[in-house]
Amino acid sequence: MLKFIHCNDSSSSELDKYRSSENTYYVCPSFIDLQVNGYGGISLDHDVGVTAEKLEHISRSLKDSGCAVFVPTLITSPYERLKSSLEETSAFMRSHPGAVPGLHIEGPFISMAKKGIHNESYIRKLEGRDLELLLSHADAVAYVTLDPEAITEDNLRLLTSVGIKVSLGHTSADYDTACRFIANGATLGTHLYNAMTMAGNGRTPKAAEAILNSDSVYCGVIGDGIHVHYGLVRLAHKMLGERFVLVTDCLAAAGTDPHVFKEFIFAEKKIFNDPEKGCIDAGGTLGGSRLTMAEGVRNLILHAGFSVDDAVFAAAVAPARALGIAVPESLNILDGDYRLVGTVSA
């Protein structure tokens, strides 16, 4: 039996083998991942940064994991790497329409106190030539993660005036500062709970609570059970509702065997692909994940109390709405255990 989730019934012959089965299958739109640092052994921040060749490889590989659209992410980098990554992303977008909505610039315009694994030597404010660069490549920017202290309110309004979406993240902001930042145009939040301030008691709400109290912010949550406890994942969904966005924040380790692909370079550091602790540096600091969107959907259902409908919504519909793009026409097939067992092209 086929159950169609958030998509129109399809007459595609590719679904016939599932229709004729007595088992239950779920048919849903292909997924959209708003935060991809790498995949299948490829790191987007390594060496020269994002290249069209890397994007081509990752795009093909991600389709096998049920992800039809992804947002390549460049973490804190020097100006030259940021510039070339924007140029390469723009070229890839012209030759592969719809494959990526643009680049996610996650740093260097972040809080030093909440830098996570990012290289602190590159952290800086968004002004001068960096600002000019983003404005001149606005069509290639999906969104930029910012700490409110890294940009003036005038420059924030300038970014949003040219259509660049702004995400609150990697921030040490207090509640009032975060709320003001949202009121001034931030419509996204970057990996909720991770690398942002949270309330230490009932009297001191911070950035995470500002996002959860917002009526407009779409926020990504890493659904691997390592970055965020599933109890907090479930709470975020109750607060955000249809603005809860499943993200992977995946690294080069995603789509690999951790017993074979044991280490790699990210943020100019050696990262260990630990089967239990996740992707960590020598000091135990988490980087991104090795999660796929298909695994994340299954995790939400099995461990965070999501219905199938809600998990698929978080993986396909919510990210599309967050960026103002279309839900993919291609389809994923999940079996009764919510595992990805097939894909159907558009």
Tab-separated table of C-alpha atoms in Angstrom:
chain	number	residue	atom	x	y	z
A	1	MET	CA	0.000	0.000	0.000
A	2	LEU	CA	1.284	3.459	-0.913
A	3	LYS	CA	0.716	6.412	1.367
A	4	PHE	CA	1.406	9.767	-0.236
A	5	ILE	CA	2.805	12.344	2.189
A	6	HIS	CA	2.780	16.029	1.200
A	7	CYS	CA	2.732	15.258	-2.517
A	8	ASN	CA	0.165	14.547	-5.182
A	9	ASP	CA	-0.530	10.954	-6.145
A	10	SER	CA	1.780	10.007	-8.962
A	11	SER	CA	1.071	7.741	-11.894
A	12	SER	CA	4.773	7.124	-12.466
A	13	SER	CA	5.528	3.595	-13.593
A	14	GLU	CA	8.528	3.671	-11.265
A	15	LEU	CA	6.056	3.250	-8.392
A	16	ASP	CA	4.434	0.105	-9.816
A	17	LYS	CA	6.622	-2.356	-7.927
A	18	TYR	CA	5.596	-0.699	-4.662
A	19	ARG	CA	1.906	-0.553	-5.588
A	20	SER	CA	1.811	-4.286	-6.194
A	21	SER	CA	3.338	-5.070	-2.789
A	22	GLU	CA	1.318	-5.950	0.299
A	23	ASN	CA	3.786	-3.977	2.391
A	24	THR	CA	3.289	-0.328	3.347
A	25	TYR	CA	5.372	2.328	1.616
A	26	TYR	CA	5.362	6.076	2.058
A	27	VAL	CA	5.821	8.324	-0.968
A	28	CYS	CA	6.982	11.858	-0.271
A	29	PRO	CA	8.841	14.740	-1.917
A	30	SER	CA	12.602	14.522	-2.100
A	31	PHE	CA	14.318	16.333	0.754
A	32	ILE	CA	15.997	19.733	0.947
A	33	ASP	CA	19.034	20.141	3.208
A	34	LEU	CA	19.768	23.744	4.168
A	35	GLN	CA	23.196	23.036	5.665
A	36	VAL	CA	25.755	20.863	3.865
A	37	ASN	CA	29.474	21.306	4.618
A	38	GLY	CA	30.504	18.263	2.620
A	39	TYR	CA	29.552	14.728	1.725
A	40	GLY	CA	31.093	11.460	0.594
A	41	GLY	CA	34.670	12.413	1.425
A	42	ILE	CA	34.435	15.947	-0.010
A	43	SER	CA	34.844	18.997	2.269
A	44	LEU	CA	33.553	22.304	0.932
A	45	ASP	CA	35.752	24.435	3.175
A	46	HIS	CA	39.012	22.579	2.489
A	47	ASP	CA	41.776	24.020	0.337
A	48	VAL	CA	40.279	26.622	-2.045
A	49	GLY	CA	36.778	26.211	-0.642
A	50	VAL	CA	33.645	25.604	-2.701
A	51	THR	CA	34.177	24.659	-6.335
A	52	ALA	CA	31.748	23.728	-9.095
A	53	GLU	CA	33.432	20.321	-9.284
A	54	LYS	CA	32.798	19.666	-5.585
A	55	LEU	CA	29.189	20.784	-5.924
A	56	GLU	CA	28.693	18.486	-8.897
A	57	HIS	CA	29.992	15.487	-6.937
A	58	ILE	CA	27.952	16.243	-3.815
A	59	SER	CA	24.783	16.944	-5.778
A	60	ARG	CA	24.946	13.545	-7.487
A	61	SER	CA	25.748	11.742	-4.231
A	62	LEU	CA	23.035	13.414	-2.192
A	63	LYS	CA	20.334	12.324	-4.603
A	64	ASP	CA	21.084	8.722	-3.584
A	65	SER	CA	20.225	9.687	-0.002
A	66	GLY	CA	16.913	11.230	-1.043
A	67	CYS	CA	18.090	14.841	-1.055
A	68	ALA	CA	17.322	16.621	-4.336
A	69	VAL	CA	18.221	20.177	-3.302
A	70	PHE	CA	20.929	21.307	-0.906
A	71	VAL	CA	22.522	24.492	0.356
A	72	PRO	CA	26.319	24.279	0.267
A	73	THR	CA	27.796	25.796	3.409
A	74	LEU	CA	31.091	27.606	3.771
A	75	ILE	CA	32.235	28.109	7.339
A	76	THR	CA	34.494	30.883	8.639
A	77	SER	CA	37.105	31.581	5.969
A	78	PRO	CA	39.465	34.304	4.738
A	79	TYR	CA	38.142	36.825	2.232
A	80	GLU	CA	39.767	35.196	-0.787
A	81	ARG	CA	38.186	31.793	-0.093
A	82	LEU	CA	34.791	33.393	0.466
A	83	LYS	CA	35.069	35.319	-2.799
A	84	SER	CA	36.060	32.318	-4.912
A	85	SER	CA	33.370	30.155	-3.259
A	86	LEU	CA	30.669	32.672	-4.172
A	87	GLU	CA	31.942	32.860	-7.739
A	88	GLU	CA	32.045	29.065	-8.076
A	89	THR	CA	28.583	28.699	-6.550
A	90	SER	CA	27.204	31.279	-8.974
A	91	ALA	CA	28.712	29.397	-11.930
A	92	PHE	CA	27.270	26.093	-10.712
A	93	MET	CA	23.828	27.642	-10.265
A	94	ARG	CA	23.857	28.833	-13.880
A	95	SER	CA	24.787	25.402	-15.215
A	96	HIS	CA	22.564	23.416	-12.802
A	97	PRO	CA	19.340	25.388	-12.313
A	98	GLY	CA	17.472	24.436	-9.159
A	99	ALA	CA	20.165	22.171	-7.700
A	100	VAL	CA	21.290	24.699	-5.093
A	101	PRO	CA	19.524	27.912	-4.014
A	102	GLY	CA	22.836	29.591	-3.228
A	103	LEU	CA	25.614	29.478	-0.660
A	104	HIS	CA	25.123	29.469	3.099
A	105	ILE	CA	27.821	31.699	4.574
A	106	GLU	CA	28.246	30.390	8.129
A	107	GLY	CA	30.847	32.760	9.457
A	108	PRO	CA	33.192	34.566	9.659
A	109	PHE	CA	30.684	37.125	10.962
A	110	ILE	CA	30.057	35.324	14.248
A	111	SER	CA	30.713	35.535	17.977
A	112	MET	CA	34.178	34.575	19.147
A	113	ALA	CA	32.599	33.117	22.280
A	114	LYS	CA	30.325	30.852	20.215
A	115	LYS	CA	32.694	29.984	17.390
A	116	GLY	CA	32.492	26.230	17.967
A	117	ILE	CA	35.033	24.528	15.752
A	118	HIS	CA	35.523	27.572	13.483
A	119	ASN	CA	38.983	29.092	13.046
A	120	GLU	CA	39.038	32.166	15.281
A	121	SER	CA	41.782	33.876	13.281
A	122	TYR	CA	39.302	34.594	10.471
A	123	ILE	CA	36.387	35.863	12.584
A	124	ARG	CA	35.518	39.472	11.773
A	125	LYS	CA	32.662	41.961	11.439
A	126	LEU	CA	30.599	42.205	8.265
A	127	GLU	CA	31.671	45.511	6.772
A	128	GLY	CA	33.890	46.989	4.076
A	129	ARG	CA	34.929	44.679	1.265
A	130	ASP	CA	33.097	41.697	2.809
A	131	LEU	CA	29.833	43.617	2.705
A	132	GLU	CA	30.497	44.762	-0.859
A	133	LEU	CA	31.246	41.168	-1.852
A	134	LEU	CA	27.959	39.821	-0.507
A	135	LEU	CA	25.946	42.640	-2.047
A	136	SER	CA	27.553	42.090	-5.443
A	137	HIS	CA	26.860	38.329	-5.283
A	138	ALA	CA	23.419	38.500	-3.666
A	139	ASP	CA	21.921	36.063	-6.182
A	140	ALA	CA	24.436	33.404	-5.086
A	141	VAL	CA	23.736	33.794	-1.350
A	142	ALA	CA	21.027	31.522	0.049
A	143	TYR	CA	21.504	32.975	3.519
A	144	VAL	CA	24.187	34.237	5.869
A	145	THR	CA	24.548	33.289	9.532
A	146	LEU	CA	25.291	36.282	11.733
A	147	ASP	CA	25.899	37.251	15.314
A	148	PRO	CA	24.091	40.573	15.936
A	149	GLU	CA	27.311	42.072	17.284
A	150	ALA	CA	29.072	41.387	13.966
A	151	ILE	CA	26.946	43.776	11.890
A	152	THR	CA	25.398	47.197	12.299
A	153	GLU	CA	21.636	47.548	12.040
A	154	ASP	CA	22.070	49.722	8.928
A	155	ASN	CA	24.142	47.052	7.195
A	156	LEU	CA	21.678	44.366	8.263
A	157	ARG	CA	18.872	46.288	6.574
A	158	LEU	CA	21.094	46.743	3.529
A	159	LEU	CA	21.556	42.976	3.227
A	160	THR	CA	17.864	42.219	3.508
A	161	SER	CA	16.981	45.016	1.074
A	162	VAL	CA	18.753	43.124	-1.736
A	163	GLY	CA	17.047	39.839	-0.854
A	164	ILE	CA	19.775	38.195	1.227
A	165	LYS	CA	18.226	36.111	3.988
A	166	VAL	CA	19.790	36.420	7.435
A	167	SER	CA	20.043	33.712	10.077
A	168	LEU	CA	20.717	34.167	13.779
A	169	GLY	CA	23.454	31.793	14.860
A	170	HIS	CA	26.902	31.298	16.378
A	171	THR	CA	25.868	34.039	18.755
A	172	SER	CA	26.338	35.104	22.355
A	173	ALA	CA	23.390	37.493	22.141
A	174	ASP	CA	21.023	37.995	25.044
A	175	TYR	CA	17.257	37.750	24.611
A	176	ASP	CA	16.565	41.423	23.883
A	177	THR	CA	19.405	41.699	21.386
A	178	ALA	CA	18.273	38.546	19.597
A	179	CYS	CA	14.650	39.741	19.483
A	180	ARG	CA	15.749	43.083	18.031
A	181	PHE	CA	17.856	41.262	15.430
A	182	ILE	CA	14.815	39.220	14.395
A	183	ALA	CA	12.643	42.343	14.264
A	184	ASN	CA	15.231	43.970	11.991
A	185	GLY	CA	15.008	41.219	9.398
A	186	ALA	CA	16.454	37.861	10.479
A	187	THR	CA	14.071	35.135	9.299
A	188	LEU	CA	16.173	32.044	10.030
A	189	GLY	CA	18.021	30.403	12.903
A	190	THR	CA	21.136	28.264	12.475
A	191	HIS	CA	21.263	24.868	14.237
A	192	LEU	CA	19.123	25.665	17.263
A	193	TYR	CA	20.765	25.080	20.664
A	194	ASN	CA	24.221	24.589	19.108
A	195	ALA	CA	26.680	27.517	19.273
A	196	MET	CA	24.118	29.934	20.708
A	197	THR	CA	23.261	31.229	24.143
A	198	MET	CA	20.474	29.538	26.116
A	199	ALA	CA	18.754	30.356	29.396
A	200	GLY	CA	20.727	29.306	32.453
A	201	ASN	CA	17.712	29.846	34.673
A	202	GLY	CA	14.144	31.122	34.564
A	203	ARG	CA	15.214	34.770	34.615
A	204	THR	CA	17.730	34.969	31.781
A	205	PRO	CA	16.317	33.973	28.374
A	206	LYS	CA	18.842	34.154	25.551
A	207	ALA	CA	19.046	33.707	21.773
A	208	ALA	CA	17.583	30.195	21.703
A	209	GLU	CA	14.507	31.341	23.612
A	210	ALA	CA	14.142	34.368	21.332
A	211	ILE	CA	13.941	32.012	18.352
A	212	LEU	CA	11.490	29.679	20.071
A	213	ASN	CA	9.289	32.637	21.026
A	214	SER	CA	9.313	34.093	17.516
A	215	ASP	CA	6.280	33.804	15.259
A	216	SER	CA	8.303	34.151	12.059
A	217	VAL	CA	11.713	32.468	12.288
A	218	TYR	CA	12.357	29.174	10.523
A	219	CYS	CA	15.045	27.314	12.427
A	220	GLY	CA	17.266	24.376	11.543
A	221	VAL	CA	17.762	21.585	14.068
A	222	ILE	CA	20.366	18.836	13.644
A	223	GLY	CA	18.545	15.536	14.004
A	224	ASP	CA	21.374	13.107	14.734
A	225	GLY	CA	20.783	12.642	18.474
A	226	ILE	CA	24.356	13.795	19.142
A	227	HIS	CA	24.148	17.548	18.644
A	228	VAL	CA	20.761	17.918	20.350
A	229	HIS	CA	18.966	15.678	22.837
A	230	TYR	CA	15.780	14.306	21.311
A	231	GLY	CA	13.767	15.767	24.183
A	232	LEU	CA	14.865	19.239	23.094
A	233	VAL	CA	14.223	18.357	19.449
A	234	ARG	CA	10.652	17.495	20.366
A	235	LEU	CA	10.280	20.689	22.394
A	236	ALA	CA	11.547	22.768	19.472
A	237	HIS	CA	8.962	21.172	17.208
A	238	LYS	CA	6.179	21.958	19.658
A	239	MET	CA	7.291	25.597	19.750
A	240	LEU	CA	8.193	26.132	16.094
A	241	GLY	CA	5.561	23.935	14.491
A	242	GLU	CA	5.756	24.216	10.702
A	243	ARG	CA	8.864	26.413	11.038
A	244	PHE	CA	10.926	23.496	12.385
A	245	VAL	CA	13.497	22.602	9.709
A	246	LEU	CA	15.459	19.367	9.773
A	247	VAL	CA	19.097	19.943	8.796
A	248	THR	CA	22.101	17.650	8.797
A	249	ASP	CA	25.025	20.111	9.027
A	250	CYS	CA	26.813	17.192	7.407
A	251	LEU	CA	30.542	16.984	6.786
A	252	ALA	CA	32.670	14.927	4.423
A	253	ALA	CA	32.029	11.956	6.739
A	254	ALA	CA	28.375	11.719	5.690
A	255	GLY	CA	27.742	8.875	3.282
A	256	THR	CA	30.939	7.080	4.345
A	257	ASP	CA	31.815	4.132	6.577
A	258	PRO	CA	33.348	5.534	9.813
A	259	HIS	CA	35.456	2.401	10.139
A	260	VAL	CA	37.043	3.178	6.761
A	261	PHE	CA	36.828	6.966	6.469
A	262	LYS	CA	38.295	7.648	9.900
A	263	GLU	CA	39.577	11.209	9.667
A	264	PHE	CA	39.547	14.268	7.430
A	265	ILE	CA	40.244	18.003	7.430
A	266	PHE	CA	37.575	20.537	8.348
A	267	ALA	CA	38.021	24.079	9.688
A	268	GLU	CA	41.728	23.519	9.003
A	269	LYS	CA	41.779	20.871	11.726
A	270	LYS	CA	41.975	17.110	11.780
A	271	ILE	CA	38.496	15.751	12.448
A	272	PHE	CA	37.879	12.232	13.709
A	273	ASN	CA	34.861	10.311	12.458
A	274	ASP	CA	34.063	8.680	15.797
A	275	PRO	CA	31.278	6.054	15.567
A	276	GLU	CA	29.934	7.015	19.004
A	277	LYS	CA	30.850	10.670	19.597
A	278	GLY	CA	30.360	11.939	16.055
A	279	CYS	CA	32.704	14.211	14.126
A	280	ILE	CA	35.074	15.764	16.660
A	281	ASP	CA	38.469	17.429	16.762
A	282	ALA	CA	41.336	16.360	19.032
A	283	GLY	CA	39.831	18.308	21.922
A	284	GLY	CA	36.423	16.687	21.565
A	285	THR	CA	34.685	19.716	20.012
A	286	LEU	CA	31.851	18.738	17.700
A	287	GLY	CA	31.976	19.927	14.118
A	288	GLY	CA	29.076	19.065	11.882
A	289	SER	CA	27.596	15.601	11.523
A	290	ARG	CA	27.663	12.534	9.309
A	291	LEU	CA	23.866	12.520	9.157
A	292	THR	CA	21.854	12.176	5.955
A	293	MET	CA	18.391	13.660	5.537
A	294	ALA	CA	16.863	10.194	5.167
A	295	GLU	CA	18.440	9.140	8.471
A	296	GLY	CA	17.288	12.373	10.070
A	297	VAL	CA	13.680	11.821	9.043
A	298	ARG	CA	13.773	8.335	10.539
A	299	ASN	CA	15.330	9.695	13.747
A	300	LEU	CA	12.560	12.270	14.145
A	301	ILE	CA	9.913	9.563	13.833
A	302	LEU	CA	11.549	6.932	16.025
A	303	HIS	CA	13.192	9.088	18.687
A	304	ALA	CA	11.529	12.511	18.799
A	305	GLY	CA	7.870	11.575	18.555
A	306	PHE	CA	7.218	13.040	15.098
A	307	SER	CA	4.482	11.643	12.890
A	308	VAL	CA	5.572	10.604	9.399
A	309	ASP	CA	3.739	13.651	8.042
A	310	ASP	CA	5.539	16.029	10.394
A	311	ALA	CA	8.974	14.522	9.766
A	312	VAL	CA	8.574	14.752	5.998
A	313	PHE	CA	7.247	18.297	6.328
A	314	ALA	CA	10.367	19.270	8.291
A	315	ALA	CA	12.613	17.729	5.637
A	316	ALA	CA	10.920	18.912	2.449
A	317	VAL	CA	8.220	21.537	2.886
A	318	ALA	CA	9.571	23.652	5.757
A	319	PRO	CA	13.024	24.179	4.191
A	320	ALA	CA	11.388	25.145	0.886
A	321	ARG	CA	9.232	27.722	2.657
A	322	ALA	CA	12.202	28.984	4.667
A	323	LEU	CA	14.028	29.947	1.488
A	324	GLY	CA	11.002	30.682	-0.694
A	325	ILE	CA	11.745	27.913	-3.197
A	326	ALA	CA	9.655	25.091	-4.638
A	327	VAL	CA	9.227	21.697	-3.024
A	328	PRO	CA	11.047	19.137	-5.235
A	329	GLU	CA	8.937	17.308	-7.827
A	330	SER	CA	11.065	14.183	-7.468
A	331	LEU	CA	9.922	11.593	-4.949
A	332	ASN	CA	11.306	9.404	-2.176
A	333	ILE	CA	9.935	6.026	-1.145
A	334	LEU	CA	10.203	5.008	2.506
A	335	ASP	CA	9.368	1.514	3.713
A	336	GLY	CA	7.289	0.619	6.768
A	337	ASP	CA	10.364	1.089	8.965
A	338	TYR	CA	10.811	4.596	7.516
A	339	ARG	CA	14.005	3.689	5.652
A	340	LEU	CA	14.682	5.145	2.233
A	341	VAL	CA	14.285	2.320	-0.292
A	342	GLY	CA	13.874	4.167	-3.578
A	343	THR	CA	13.703	7.465	-5.413
A	344	VAL	CA	11.600	8.561	-8.381
A	345	SER	CA	12.936	11.250	-10.712
A	346	ALA	CA	10.844	14.274	-11.606
